[in-house]
Tab-separated table of C-alpha atoms in Angstrom:
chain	number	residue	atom	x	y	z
A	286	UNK	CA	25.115	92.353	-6.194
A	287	UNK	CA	24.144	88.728	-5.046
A	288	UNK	CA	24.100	87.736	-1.684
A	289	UNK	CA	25.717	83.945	-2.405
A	290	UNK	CA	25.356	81.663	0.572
A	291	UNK	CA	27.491	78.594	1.911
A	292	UNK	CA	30.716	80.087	1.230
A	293	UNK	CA	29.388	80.812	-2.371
A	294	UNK	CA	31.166	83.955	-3.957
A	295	UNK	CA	29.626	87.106	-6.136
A	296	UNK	CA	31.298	86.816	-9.581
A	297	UNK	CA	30.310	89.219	-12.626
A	298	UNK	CA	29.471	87.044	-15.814
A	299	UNK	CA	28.637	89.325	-19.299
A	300	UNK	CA	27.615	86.056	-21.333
A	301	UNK	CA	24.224	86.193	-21.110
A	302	UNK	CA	24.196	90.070	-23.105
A	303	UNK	CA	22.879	93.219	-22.356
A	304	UNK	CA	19.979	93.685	-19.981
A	305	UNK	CA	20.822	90.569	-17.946
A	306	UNK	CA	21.573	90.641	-14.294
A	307	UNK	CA	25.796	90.050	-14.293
A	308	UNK	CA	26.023	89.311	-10.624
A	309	UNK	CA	25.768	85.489	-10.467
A	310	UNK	CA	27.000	83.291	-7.307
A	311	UNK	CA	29.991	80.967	-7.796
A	312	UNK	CA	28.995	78.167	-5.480
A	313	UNK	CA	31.340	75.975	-3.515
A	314	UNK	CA	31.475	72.503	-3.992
A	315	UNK	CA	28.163	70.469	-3.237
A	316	UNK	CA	26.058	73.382	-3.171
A	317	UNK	CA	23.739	75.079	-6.233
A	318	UNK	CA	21.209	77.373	-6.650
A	319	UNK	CA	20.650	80.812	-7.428
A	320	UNK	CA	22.400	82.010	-4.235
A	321	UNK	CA	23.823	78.726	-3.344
A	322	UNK	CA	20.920	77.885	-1.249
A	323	UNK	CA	20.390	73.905	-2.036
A	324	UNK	CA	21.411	72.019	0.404
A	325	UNK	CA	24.597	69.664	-0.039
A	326	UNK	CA	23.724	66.257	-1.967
A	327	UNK	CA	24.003	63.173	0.327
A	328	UNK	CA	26.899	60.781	-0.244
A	329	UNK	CA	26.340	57.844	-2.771
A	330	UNK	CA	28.603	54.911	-3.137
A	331	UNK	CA	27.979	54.656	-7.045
A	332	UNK	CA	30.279	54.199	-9.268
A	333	UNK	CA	28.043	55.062	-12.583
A	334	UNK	CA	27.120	58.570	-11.525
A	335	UNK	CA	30.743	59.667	-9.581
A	336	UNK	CA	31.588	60.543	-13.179
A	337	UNK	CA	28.901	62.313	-13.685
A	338	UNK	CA	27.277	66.080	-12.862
A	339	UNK	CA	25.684	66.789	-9.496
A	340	UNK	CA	22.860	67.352	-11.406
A	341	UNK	CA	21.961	64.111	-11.868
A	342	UNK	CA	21.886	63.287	-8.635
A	343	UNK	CA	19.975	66.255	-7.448
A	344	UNK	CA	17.432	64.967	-10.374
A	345	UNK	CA	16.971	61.886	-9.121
A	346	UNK	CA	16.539	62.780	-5.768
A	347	UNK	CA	13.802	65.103	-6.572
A	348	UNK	CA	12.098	62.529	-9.039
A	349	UNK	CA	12.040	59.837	-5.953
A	350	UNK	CA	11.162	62.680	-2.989
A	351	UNK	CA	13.866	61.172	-0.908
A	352	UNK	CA	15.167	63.691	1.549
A	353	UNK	CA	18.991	64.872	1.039
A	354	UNK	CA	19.598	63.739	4.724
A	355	UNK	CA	18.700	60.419	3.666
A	356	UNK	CA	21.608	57.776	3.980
A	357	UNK	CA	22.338	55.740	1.318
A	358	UNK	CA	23.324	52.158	1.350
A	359	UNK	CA	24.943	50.522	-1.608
A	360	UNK	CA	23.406	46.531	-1.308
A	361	UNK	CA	24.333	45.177	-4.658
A	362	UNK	CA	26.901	46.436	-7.035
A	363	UNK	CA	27.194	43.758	-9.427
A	364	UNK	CA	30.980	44.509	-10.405
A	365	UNK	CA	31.296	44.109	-6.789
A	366	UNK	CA	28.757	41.304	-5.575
A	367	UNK	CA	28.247	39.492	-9.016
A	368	UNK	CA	26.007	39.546	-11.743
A	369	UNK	CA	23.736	36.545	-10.676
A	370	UNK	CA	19.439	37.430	-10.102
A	371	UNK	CA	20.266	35.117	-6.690
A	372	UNK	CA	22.908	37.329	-5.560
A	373	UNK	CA	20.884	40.996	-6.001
A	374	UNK	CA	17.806	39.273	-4.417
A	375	UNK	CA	20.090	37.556	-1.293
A	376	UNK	CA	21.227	41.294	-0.622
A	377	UNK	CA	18.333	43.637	-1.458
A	378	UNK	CA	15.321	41.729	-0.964
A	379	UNK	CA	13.594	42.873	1.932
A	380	UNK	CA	15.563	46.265	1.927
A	381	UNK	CA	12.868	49.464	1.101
A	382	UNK	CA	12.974	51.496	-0.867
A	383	UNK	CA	15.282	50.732	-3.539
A	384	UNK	CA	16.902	52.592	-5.657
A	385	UNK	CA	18.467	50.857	-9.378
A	386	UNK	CA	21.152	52.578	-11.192
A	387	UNK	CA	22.217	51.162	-14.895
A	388	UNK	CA	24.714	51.969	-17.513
A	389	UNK	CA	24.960	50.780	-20.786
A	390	UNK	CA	27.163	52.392	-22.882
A	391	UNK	CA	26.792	55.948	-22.885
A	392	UNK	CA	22.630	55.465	-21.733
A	393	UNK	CA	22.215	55.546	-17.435
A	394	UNK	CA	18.862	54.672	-16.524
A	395	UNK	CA	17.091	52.929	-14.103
A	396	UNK	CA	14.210	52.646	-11.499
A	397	UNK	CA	12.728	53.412	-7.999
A	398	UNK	CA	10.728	50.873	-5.847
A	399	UNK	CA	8.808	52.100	-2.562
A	400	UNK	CA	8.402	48.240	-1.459
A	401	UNK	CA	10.827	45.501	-0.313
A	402	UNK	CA	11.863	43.439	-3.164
A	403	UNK	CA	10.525	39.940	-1.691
């Protein structure tokens, strides 16, 4: 039996075959985790990864060792602001750290800076 935390509730799962532990935690929304332990993701205004799994989020944020408390601020969304170099730099320069989310196609990348822009 699993003792699931954060509302998280003991289901039995046979997929994984004989000699596997059944007892896994269904975990409510926001939380993962073995037992539902990880702490909820913080809220980003981002259109590329709303679509996607909280996984990816919970990748980046360990990849960039920003703090789930953290708040996120959206400064340039170029849908939203334009598409213009001029227009990311007159609202994200001098804004740290940073960071870039891209999606081309099916492909999301993108990249982390520690330092102000300008």
């Amino acid at each position: 039996m699993k003792n699931c935390q954060n509302l998280g509730k003991t289901i039995i799962d046979l997929k994984d075959g004989p000699g596997s532990d059944p007892y896994k935690c269904e975990c409510s929304k926001q939380y993962s985790g073995d037992l539902c332990k990880i702490v909820p993701l913080p809220s980003v205004d981002s259109a590329i990864l709303s679509g996607e799994p909280a996984d990816f989020l919970t990748r980046l944020i360990s990849w960039t060792g920003i703090t789930s408390s953290t708040i996120w601020n959206l400064c340039w969304r170029a849908t939203k602001h334009g598409w213009t170099v001029s227009t990311f730099h007159e609202n994200c320069d001098f804004k740290k750290p940073t960071v870039n989310i891209i999606k081309v196609g099916n492909f999301i990348f993108g990249g982390y800076a520690t330092e102000s822009w300008k």
